[in-house]
mmCIF file of C-alpha atoms and ligand atoms in Angstrom:
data_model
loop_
_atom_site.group_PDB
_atom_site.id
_atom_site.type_symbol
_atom_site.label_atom_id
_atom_site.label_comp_id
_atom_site.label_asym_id
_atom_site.label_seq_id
_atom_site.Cartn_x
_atom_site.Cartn_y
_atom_site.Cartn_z
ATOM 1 C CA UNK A 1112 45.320 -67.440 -6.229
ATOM 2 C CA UNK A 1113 44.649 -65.961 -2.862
ATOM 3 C CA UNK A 1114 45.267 -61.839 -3.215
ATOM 4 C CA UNK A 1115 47.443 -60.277 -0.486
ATOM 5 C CA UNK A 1116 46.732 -57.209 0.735
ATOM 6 C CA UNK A 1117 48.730 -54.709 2.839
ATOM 7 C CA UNK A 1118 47.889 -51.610 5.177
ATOM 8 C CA UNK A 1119 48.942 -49.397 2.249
ATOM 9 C CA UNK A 1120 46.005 -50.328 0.302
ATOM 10 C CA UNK A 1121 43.504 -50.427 2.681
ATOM 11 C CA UNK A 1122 44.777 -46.588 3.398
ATOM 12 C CA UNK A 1123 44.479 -45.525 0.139
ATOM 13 C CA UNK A 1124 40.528 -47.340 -0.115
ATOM 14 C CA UNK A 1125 40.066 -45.821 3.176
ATOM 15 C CA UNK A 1126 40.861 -42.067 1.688
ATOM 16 C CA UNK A 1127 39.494 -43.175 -1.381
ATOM 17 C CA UNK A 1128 35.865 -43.461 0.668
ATOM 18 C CA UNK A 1129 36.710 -40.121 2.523
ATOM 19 C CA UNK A 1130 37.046 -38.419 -0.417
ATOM 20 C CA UNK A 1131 34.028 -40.178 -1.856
ATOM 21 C CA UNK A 1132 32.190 -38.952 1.406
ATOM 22 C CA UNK A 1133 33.584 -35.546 0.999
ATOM 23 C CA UNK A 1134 31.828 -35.493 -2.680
ATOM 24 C CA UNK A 1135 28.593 -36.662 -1.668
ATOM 25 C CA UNK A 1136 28.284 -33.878 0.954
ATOM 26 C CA UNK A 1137 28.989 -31.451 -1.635
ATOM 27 C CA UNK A 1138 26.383 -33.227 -3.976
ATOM 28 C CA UNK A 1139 24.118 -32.863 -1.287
ATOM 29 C CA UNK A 1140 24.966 -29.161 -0.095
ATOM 30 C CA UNK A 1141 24.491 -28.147 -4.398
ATOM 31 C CA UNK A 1142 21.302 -29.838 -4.423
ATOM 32 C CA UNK A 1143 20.100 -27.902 -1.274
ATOM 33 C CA UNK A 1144 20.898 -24.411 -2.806
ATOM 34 C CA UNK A 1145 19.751 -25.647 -5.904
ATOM 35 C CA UNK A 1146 16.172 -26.172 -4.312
ATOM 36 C CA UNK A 1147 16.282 -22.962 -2.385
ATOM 37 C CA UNK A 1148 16.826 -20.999 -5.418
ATOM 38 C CA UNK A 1149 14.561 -22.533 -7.117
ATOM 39 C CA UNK A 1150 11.888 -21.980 -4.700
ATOM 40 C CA UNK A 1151 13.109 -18.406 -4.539
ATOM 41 C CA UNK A 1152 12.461 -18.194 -7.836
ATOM 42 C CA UNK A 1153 9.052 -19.600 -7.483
ATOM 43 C CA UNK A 1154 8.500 -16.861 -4.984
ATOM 44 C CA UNK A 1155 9.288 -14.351 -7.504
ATOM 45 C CA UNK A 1156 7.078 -15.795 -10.404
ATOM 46 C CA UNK A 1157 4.119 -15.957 -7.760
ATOM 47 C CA UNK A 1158 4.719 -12.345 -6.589
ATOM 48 C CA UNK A 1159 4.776 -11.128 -10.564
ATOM 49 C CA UNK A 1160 1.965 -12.909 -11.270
ATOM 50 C CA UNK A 1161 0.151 -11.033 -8.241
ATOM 51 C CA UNK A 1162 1.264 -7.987 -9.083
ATOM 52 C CA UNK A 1163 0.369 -8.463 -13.206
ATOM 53 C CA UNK A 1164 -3.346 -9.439 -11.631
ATOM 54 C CA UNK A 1165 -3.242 -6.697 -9.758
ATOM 55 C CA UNK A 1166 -2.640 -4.109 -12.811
ATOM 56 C CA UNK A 1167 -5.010 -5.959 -14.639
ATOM 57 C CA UNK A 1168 -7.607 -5.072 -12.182
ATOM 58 C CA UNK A 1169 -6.760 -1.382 -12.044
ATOM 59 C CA UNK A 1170 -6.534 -1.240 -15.663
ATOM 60 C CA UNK A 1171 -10.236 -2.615 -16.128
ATOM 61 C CA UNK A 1172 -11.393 -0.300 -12.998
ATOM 62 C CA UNK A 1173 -9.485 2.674 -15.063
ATOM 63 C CA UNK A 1174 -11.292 2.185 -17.985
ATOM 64 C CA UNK A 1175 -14.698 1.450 -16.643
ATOM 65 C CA UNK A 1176 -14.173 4.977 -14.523
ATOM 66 C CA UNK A 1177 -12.901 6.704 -17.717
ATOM 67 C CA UNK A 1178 -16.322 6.352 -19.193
ATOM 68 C CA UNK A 1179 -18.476 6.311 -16.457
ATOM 69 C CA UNK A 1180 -17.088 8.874 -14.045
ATOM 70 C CA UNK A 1181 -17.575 11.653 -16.636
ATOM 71 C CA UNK A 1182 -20.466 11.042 -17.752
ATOM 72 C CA UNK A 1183 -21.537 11.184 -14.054
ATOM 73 C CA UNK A 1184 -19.581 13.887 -12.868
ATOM 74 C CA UNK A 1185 -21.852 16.670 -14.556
ATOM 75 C CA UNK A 1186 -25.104 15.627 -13.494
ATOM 76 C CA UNK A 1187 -23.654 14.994 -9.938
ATOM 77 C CA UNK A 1188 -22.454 19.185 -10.119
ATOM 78 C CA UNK A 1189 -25.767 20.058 -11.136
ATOM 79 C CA UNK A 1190 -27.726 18.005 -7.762
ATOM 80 C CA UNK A 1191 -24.956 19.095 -5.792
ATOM 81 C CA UNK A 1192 -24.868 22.997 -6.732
ATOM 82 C CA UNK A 1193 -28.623 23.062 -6.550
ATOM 83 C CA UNK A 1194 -28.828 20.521 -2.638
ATOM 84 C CA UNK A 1195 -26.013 23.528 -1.403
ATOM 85 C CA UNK A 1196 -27.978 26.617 -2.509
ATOM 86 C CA UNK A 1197 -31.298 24.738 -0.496
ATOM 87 C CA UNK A 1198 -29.636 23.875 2.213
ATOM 88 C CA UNK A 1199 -28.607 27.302 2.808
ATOM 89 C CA UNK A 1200 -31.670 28.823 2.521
ATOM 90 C CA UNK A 1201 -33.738 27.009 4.138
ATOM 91 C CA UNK A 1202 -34.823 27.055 8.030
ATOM 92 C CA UNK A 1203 -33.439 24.096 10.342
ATOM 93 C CA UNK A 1204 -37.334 23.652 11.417
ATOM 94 C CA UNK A 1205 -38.643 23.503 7.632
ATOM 95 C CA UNK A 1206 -39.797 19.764 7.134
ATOM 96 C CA UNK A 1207 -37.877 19.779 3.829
ATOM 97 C CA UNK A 1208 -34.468 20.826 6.129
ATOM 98 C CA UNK A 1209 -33.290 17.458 6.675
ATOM 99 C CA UNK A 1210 -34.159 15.427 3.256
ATOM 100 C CA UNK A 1211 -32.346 18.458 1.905
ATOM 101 C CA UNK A 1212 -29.143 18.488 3.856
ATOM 102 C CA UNK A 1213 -29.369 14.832 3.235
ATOM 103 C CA UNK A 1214 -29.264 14.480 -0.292
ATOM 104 C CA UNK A 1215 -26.046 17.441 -0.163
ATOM 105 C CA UNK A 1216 -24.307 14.718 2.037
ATOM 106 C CA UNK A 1217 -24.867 12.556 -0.314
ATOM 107 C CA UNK A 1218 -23.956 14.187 -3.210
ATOM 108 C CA UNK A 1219 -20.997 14.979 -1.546
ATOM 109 C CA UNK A 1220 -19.750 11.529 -1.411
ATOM 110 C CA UNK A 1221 -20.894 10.831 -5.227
ATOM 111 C CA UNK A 1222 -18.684 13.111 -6.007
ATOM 112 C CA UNK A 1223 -16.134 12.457 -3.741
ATOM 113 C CA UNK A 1224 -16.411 8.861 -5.290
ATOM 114 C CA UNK A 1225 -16.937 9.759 -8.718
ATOM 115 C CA UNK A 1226 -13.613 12.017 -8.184
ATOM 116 C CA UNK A 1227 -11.587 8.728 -6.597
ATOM 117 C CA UNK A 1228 -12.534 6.665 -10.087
ATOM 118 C CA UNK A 1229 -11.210 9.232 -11.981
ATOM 119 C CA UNK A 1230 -7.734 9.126 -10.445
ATOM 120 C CA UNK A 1231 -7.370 5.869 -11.834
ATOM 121 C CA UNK A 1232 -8.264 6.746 -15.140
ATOM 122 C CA UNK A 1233 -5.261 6.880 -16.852
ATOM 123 C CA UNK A 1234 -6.153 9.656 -19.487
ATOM 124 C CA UNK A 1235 -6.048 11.510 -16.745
ATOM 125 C CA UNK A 1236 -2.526 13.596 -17.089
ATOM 126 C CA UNK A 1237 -0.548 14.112 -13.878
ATOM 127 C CA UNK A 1238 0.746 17.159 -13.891
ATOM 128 C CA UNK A 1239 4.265 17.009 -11.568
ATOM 129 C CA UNK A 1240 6.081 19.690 -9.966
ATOM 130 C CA UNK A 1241 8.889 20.257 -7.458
ATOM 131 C CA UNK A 1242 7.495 19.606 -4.341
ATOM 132 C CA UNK A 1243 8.115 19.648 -0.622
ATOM 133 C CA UNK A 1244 7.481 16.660 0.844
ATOM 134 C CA UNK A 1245 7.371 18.005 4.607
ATOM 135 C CA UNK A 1246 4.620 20.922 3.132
ATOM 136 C CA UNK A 1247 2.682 17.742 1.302
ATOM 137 C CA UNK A 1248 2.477 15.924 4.930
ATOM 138 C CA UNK A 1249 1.275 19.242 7.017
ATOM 139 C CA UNK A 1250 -1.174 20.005 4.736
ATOM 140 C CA UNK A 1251 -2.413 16.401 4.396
ATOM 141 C CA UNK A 1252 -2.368 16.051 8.819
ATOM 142 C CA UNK A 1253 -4.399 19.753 9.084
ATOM 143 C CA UNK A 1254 -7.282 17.869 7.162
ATOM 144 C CA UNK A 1255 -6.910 14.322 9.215
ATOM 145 C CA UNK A 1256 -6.256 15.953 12.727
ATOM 146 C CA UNK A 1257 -9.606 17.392 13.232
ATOM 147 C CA UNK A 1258 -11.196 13.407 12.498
ATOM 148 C CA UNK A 1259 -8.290 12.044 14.529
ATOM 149 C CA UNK A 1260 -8.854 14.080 17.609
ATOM 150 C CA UNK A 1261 -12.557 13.417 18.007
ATOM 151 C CA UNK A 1262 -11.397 9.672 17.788
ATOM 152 C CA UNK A 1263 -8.628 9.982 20.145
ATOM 153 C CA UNK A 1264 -5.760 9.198 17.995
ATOM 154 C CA UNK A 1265 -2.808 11.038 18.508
ATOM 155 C CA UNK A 1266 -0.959 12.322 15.582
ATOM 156 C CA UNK A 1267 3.056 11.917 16.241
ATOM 157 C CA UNK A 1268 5.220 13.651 12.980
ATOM 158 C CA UNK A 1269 8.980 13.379 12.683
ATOM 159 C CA UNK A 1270 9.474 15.082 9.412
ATOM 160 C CA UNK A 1271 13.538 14.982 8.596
ATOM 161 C CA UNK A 1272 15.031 18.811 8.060
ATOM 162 C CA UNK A 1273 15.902 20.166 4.497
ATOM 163 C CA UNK A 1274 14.605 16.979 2.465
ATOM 164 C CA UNK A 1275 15.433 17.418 -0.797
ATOM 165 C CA UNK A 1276 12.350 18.447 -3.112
ATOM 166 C CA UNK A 1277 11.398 15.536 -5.543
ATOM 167 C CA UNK A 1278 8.888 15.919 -8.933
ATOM 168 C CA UNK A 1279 5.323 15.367 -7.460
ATOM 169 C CA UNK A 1280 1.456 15.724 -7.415
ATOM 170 C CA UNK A 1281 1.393 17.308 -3.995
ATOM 171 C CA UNK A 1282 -2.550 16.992 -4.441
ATOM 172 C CA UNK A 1283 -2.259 13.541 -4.664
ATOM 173 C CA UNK A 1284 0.066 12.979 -2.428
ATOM 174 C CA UNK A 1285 -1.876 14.391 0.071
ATOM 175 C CA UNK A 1286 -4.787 11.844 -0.858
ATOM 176 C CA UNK A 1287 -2.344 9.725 -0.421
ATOM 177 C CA UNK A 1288 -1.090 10.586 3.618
ATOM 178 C CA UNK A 1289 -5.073 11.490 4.215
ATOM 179 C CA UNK A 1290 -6.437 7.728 3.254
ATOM 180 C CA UNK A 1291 -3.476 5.889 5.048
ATOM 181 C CA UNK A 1292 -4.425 8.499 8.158
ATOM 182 C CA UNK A 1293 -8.214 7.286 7.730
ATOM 183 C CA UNK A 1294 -7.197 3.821 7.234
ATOM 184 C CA UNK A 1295 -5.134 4.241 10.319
ATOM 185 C CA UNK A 1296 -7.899 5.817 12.076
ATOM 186 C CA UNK A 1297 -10.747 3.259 11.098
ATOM 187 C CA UNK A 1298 -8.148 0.742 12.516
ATOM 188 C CA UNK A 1299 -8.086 2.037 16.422
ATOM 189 C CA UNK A 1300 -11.811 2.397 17.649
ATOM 190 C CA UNK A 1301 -10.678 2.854 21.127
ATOM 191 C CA UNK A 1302 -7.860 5.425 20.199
ATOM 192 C CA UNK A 1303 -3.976 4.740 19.568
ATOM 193 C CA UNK A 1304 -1.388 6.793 17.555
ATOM 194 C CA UNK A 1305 -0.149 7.510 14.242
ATOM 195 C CA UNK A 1306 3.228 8.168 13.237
ATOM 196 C CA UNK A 1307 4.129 9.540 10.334
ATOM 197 C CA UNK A 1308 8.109 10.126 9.113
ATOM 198 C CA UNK A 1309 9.725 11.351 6.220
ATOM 199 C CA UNK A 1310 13.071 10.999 5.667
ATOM 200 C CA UNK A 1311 15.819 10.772 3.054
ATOM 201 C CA UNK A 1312 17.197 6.999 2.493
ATOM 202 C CA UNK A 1313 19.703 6.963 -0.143
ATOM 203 C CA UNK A 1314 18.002 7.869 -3.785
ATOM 204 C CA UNK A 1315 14.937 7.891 -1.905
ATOM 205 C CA UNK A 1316 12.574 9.932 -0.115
ATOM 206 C CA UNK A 1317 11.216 7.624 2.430
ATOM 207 C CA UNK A 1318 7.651 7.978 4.215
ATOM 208 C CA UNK A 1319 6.319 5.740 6.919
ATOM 209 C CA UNK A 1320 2.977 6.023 8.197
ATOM 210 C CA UNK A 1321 2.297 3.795 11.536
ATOM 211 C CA UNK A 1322 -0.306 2.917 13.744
ATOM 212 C CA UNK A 1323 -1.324 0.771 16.876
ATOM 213 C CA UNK A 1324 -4.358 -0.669 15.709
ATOM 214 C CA UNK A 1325 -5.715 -3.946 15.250
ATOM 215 C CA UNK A 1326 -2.840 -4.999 12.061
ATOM 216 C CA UNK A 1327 -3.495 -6.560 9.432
ATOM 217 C CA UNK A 1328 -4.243 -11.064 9.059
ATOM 218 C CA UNK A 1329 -1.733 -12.173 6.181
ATOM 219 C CA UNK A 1330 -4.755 -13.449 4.412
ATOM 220 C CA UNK A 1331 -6.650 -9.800 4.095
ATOM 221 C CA UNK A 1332 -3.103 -8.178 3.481
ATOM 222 C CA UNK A 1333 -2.474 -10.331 -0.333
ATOM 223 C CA UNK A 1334 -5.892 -8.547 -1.438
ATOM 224 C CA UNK A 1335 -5.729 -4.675 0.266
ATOM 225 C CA UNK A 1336 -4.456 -2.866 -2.542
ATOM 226 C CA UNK A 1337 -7.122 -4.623 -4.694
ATOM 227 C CA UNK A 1338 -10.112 -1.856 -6.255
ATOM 228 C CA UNK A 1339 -13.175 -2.172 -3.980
ATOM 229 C CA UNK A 1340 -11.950 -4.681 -1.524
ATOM 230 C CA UNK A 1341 -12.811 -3.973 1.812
ATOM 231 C CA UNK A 1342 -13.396 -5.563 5.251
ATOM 232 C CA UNK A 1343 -15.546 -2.281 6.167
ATOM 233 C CA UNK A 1344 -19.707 -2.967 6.489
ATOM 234 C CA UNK A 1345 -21.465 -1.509 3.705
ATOM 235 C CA UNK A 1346 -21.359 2.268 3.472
ATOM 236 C CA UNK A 1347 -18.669 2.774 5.358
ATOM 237 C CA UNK A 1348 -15.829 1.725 2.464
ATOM 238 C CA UNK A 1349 -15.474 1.434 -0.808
ATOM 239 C CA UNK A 1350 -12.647 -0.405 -1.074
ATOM 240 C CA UNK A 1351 -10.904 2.478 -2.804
ATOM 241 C CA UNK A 1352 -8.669 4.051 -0.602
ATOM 242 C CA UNK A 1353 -5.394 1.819 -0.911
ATOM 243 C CA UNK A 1354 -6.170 1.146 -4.407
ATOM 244 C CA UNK A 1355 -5.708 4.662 -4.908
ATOM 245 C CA UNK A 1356 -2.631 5.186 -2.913
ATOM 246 C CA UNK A 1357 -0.872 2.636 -4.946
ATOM 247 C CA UNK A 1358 -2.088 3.917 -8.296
ATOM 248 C CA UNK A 1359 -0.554 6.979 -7.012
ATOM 249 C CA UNK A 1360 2.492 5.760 -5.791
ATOM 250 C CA UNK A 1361 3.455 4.049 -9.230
ATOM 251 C CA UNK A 1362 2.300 7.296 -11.286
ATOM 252 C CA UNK A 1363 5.458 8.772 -9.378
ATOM 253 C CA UNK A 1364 7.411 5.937 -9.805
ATOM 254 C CA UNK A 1365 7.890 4.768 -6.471
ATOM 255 C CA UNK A 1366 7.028 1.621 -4.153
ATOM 256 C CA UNK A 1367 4.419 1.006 -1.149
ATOM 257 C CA UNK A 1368 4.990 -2.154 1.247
ATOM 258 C CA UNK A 1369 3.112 -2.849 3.972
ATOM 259 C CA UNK A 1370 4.397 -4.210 7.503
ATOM 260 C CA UNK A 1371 1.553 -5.298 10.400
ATOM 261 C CA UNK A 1372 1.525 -7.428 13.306
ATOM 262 C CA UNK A 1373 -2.347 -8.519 14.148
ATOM 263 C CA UNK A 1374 -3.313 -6.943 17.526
ATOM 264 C CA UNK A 1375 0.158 -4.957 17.632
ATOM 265 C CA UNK A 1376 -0.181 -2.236 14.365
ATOM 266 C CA UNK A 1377 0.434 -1.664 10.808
ATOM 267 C CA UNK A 1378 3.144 0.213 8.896
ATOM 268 C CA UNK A 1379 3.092 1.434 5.553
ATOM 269 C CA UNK A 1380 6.201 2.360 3.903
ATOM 270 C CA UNK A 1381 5.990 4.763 0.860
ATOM 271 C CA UNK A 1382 9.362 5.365 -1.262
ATOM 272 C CA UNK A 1383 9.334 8.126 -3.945
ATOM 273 C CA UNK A 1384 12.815 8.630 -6.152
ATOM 274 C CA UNK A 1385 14.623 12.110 -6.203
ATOM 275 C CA UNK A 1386 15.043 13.440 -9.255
ATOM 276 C CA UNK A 1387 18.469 13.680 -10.422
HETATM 277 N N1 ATP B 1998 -3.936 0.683 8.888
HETATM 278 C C1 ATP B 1998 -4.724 -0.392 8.722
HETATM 279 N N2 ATP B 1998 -4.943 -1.258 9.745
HETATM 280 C C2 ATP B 1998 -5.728 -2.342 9.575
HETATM 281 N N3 ATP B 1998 -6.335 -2.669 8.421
HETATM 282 C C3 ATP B 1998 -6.162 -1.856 7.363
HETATM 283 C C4 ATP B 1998 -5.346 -0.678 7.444
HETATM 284 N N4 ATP B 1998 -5.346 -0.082 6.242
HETATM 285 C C5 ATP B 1998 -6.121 -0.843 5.442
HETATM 286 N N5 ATP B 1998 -6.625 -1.912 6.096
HETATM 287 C C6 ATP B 1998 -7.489 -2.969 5.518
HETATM 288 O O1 ATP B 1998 -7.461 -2.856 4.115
HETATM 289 C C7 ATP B 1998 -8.785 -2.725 3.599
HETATM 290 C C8 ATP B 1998 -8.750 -1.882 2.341
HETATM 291 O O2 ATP B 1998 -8.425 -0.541 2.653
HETATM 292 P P1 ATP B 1998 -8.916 0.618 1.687
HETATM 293 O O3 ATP B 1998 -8.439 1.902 2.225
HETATM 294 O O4 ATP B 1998 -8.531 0.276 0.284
HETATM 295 O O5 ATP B 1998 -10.498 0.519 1.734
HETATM 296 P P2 ATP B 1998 -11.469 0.922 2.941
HETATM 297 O O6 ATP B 1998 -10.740 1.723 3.964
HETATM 298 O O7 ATP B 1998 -12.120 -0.323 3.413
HETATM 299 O O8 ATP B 1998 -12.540 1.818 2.197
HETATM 300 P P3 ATP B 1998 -12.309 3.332 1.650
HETATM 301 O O9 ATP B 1998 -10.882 3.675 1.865
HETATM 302 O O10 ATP B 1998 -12.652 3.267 0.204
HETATM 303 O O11 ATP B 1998 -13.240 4.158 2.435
HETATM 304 C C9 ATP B 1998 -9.595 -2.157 4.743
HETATM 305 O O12 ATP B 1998 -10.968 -2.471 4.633
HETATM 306 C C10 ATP B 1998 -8.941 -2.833 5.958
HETATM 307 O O13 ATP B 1998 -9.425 -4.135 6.132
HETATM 308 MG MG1 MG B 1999 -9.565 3.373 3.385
#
C-alpha cells in the first residue's frame, strides 16, 4: 500500500531535523568547554607539579646549607677577621698588599655566600615585625644606587603615601629589592632604568620592580627561581639570588610573578598580605 504523505508531515520532520541540528550544536559547544577545562586543568596539575619540584629543590638546598653553612661560617670569621686586620696594616707597596686584600675579597663573598645558604635553612627563625614598606625600599635603593649609577641605570621610585605597615623581615626584604635591583642591573650593560612601586592593591601590599633590559626567553624564565641556576659565566652568579627572593617571599606569605618581553624588559611583581 503506497503511503501518502502531506506538507504537515514533512513540516513536522523538517523541525524535527532543526531541532535535531539545534542538539548537535549544543553537543558540540559542551564538548568544546569540556576540553578547555580540561586542559585548564591540565595547566594547573603541570604548574603544581612545578611548583612541588621546585620546593623540593629548596628543601634539599635548605638542608644541605643547614649543615654545611655553619660549620663554615666560623672558620670563614676567623680568615676574614684576621685578611681585615692585614689589610689595614699593611703598605699598598708591600708585595704581600695585594694577595692580602685579595683573599679579604674573597672572604667577603664566602661569607656573603655562606650567609645566602643560610636564609634558606629553615631552622632559621624569622623574626617579623611591623614594618614600613616605603623605609624597607629606601634603605634597600641607598645600597643599589651607588652600583647603579656607575652602570648608568637610572633608579625611578613611586612609593604610594601612608601604606599601611604589614608584619615583616625588613632585613630580608631589603635582600629582597637589592637582588631584583642587581638582577635588574646585570640585565642592562649599556644602561636603562629601574622602576620600582609600592602600592596598596586590595589585601595586598603590592611591589613592582621593572627594568628595560634584555627580558627574559620563556625557556630560561620556567627555571629562574630554581637554587643555583644561572645564565651568568662562572664567578659572576651563583644562581642564588631569585632563589632567595622567593624563599623570602613565601616565609611572609606572599606571591612573586614575573612578566618580561625579550629585548623590551622584565617585571617582577611581589605581593605581601596586610595583617588584619
Ligand atoms: N631582570 C632580569 N632580566 C633578565 N634576566 C634576569 C633578570 N633577573 C633574573 N634573570 C635571569 O635569571 C637568572 C637567575 O637569577 P638569580 O638572581 O637567581 O641568579 P644570578 O643573578 O645569575 O646569580 P646571583 O644572583 O646568585 O649572583 C639570571 O642568571 C638571569 O638569566
Ligand atoms: Mg641575581
Amino acid at each position: 500500500m503506497e503511503q501518502k504523505y502531506t506538507k504537515k508531515d514533512f513540516d513536522v520532520l523538517l523541525n524535527k531535523i532543526v531541532a535535531l541540528e539545534e542538539l548537535l550544536k549544543e553537543y558540540e559547544q559542551t564538548t568544546i568547554e569540556q576540553s578547555n577545562l580540561l586542559i585548564q586543568k591540565n595547566k594547573d596539575l603541570e604548574n603544581s607539579q612545578t611548583l612541588m619540584l621546585q620546593s623540593a629543590k629548596m628543601s634539599a638546598v635548605g638542608q644541605l646549607a643547614g649543615g654545611v653553612a655553619h660549620e663554615i661560617n666560623n672558620p670563614m670569621g676567623v680568615i676574614l677577621g684576621f685578611a681585615q686586620i692585614m689589610a689595614k696594616t699593611i703598605k699598598e707597596q708591600d708585595p704581600y698588599f695585594l694577595p692580602v686584600t685579595s683573599i679579604e675579597r674573597e672572604a667577603h663573598r664566602c661569607k656573603k655566600l655562606v650567609a645566602d645558604l643560610l636564609t634558606f635553612s629553615r631552622t632559621g627563625k624569622t623574626t617579623m615585625e611591623k614594618t614600613n614598606i616605603n623605609a624597607v625600599i629606601e634603605g634597600a635603593l641607598t645600597l643599589s644606587e651607588t652600583l647603579a649609577r656607575i652602570k648608568n641605570v637610572d633608579i625611578i621610585r613611586s612609593l604610594e603615601n601612608n601604606l599601611p605597615e604589614i608584619s615583616a623581615n625588613s632585613n630580608q626584604l631589603q635582600q629582597v629589592i637589592i637582588n631584583l635591583c642587581n638582577n635588574a642591573i646585570d640585565a642592562m650593560p649599556e644602561g636603562g632604568e629601574i622602576r620600582i612601586s609600592a602600592k596598596k592593591s586590595g589585601a595586598y601590599v603590592e611591589i613592582e620592580v621593572t627594568d628595560t633590559g634584555k627580558g627574559i626567553p620563556d625557556k630560561i624564565k620556567q627555571h629562574i627561581f630554581e637554587p643555583f641556576f644561572t645564565t651568568k659565566e662562572v664567578g659572576k652568579g651563583t644562581g642564588l639570588g631569585l632563589s632567595l627572593v622567593y624563599e623570602i617571599v613565601q616565609k611572609h606569605n606572599g606571591t612573586i610573578e614575573v612578566e618580561s618581553e625579550p629585548g623590551k624588559g622584565t617585571t617582577f611583581k611581589i605581593k605581601l598580605p596586610i595583617d588584619r
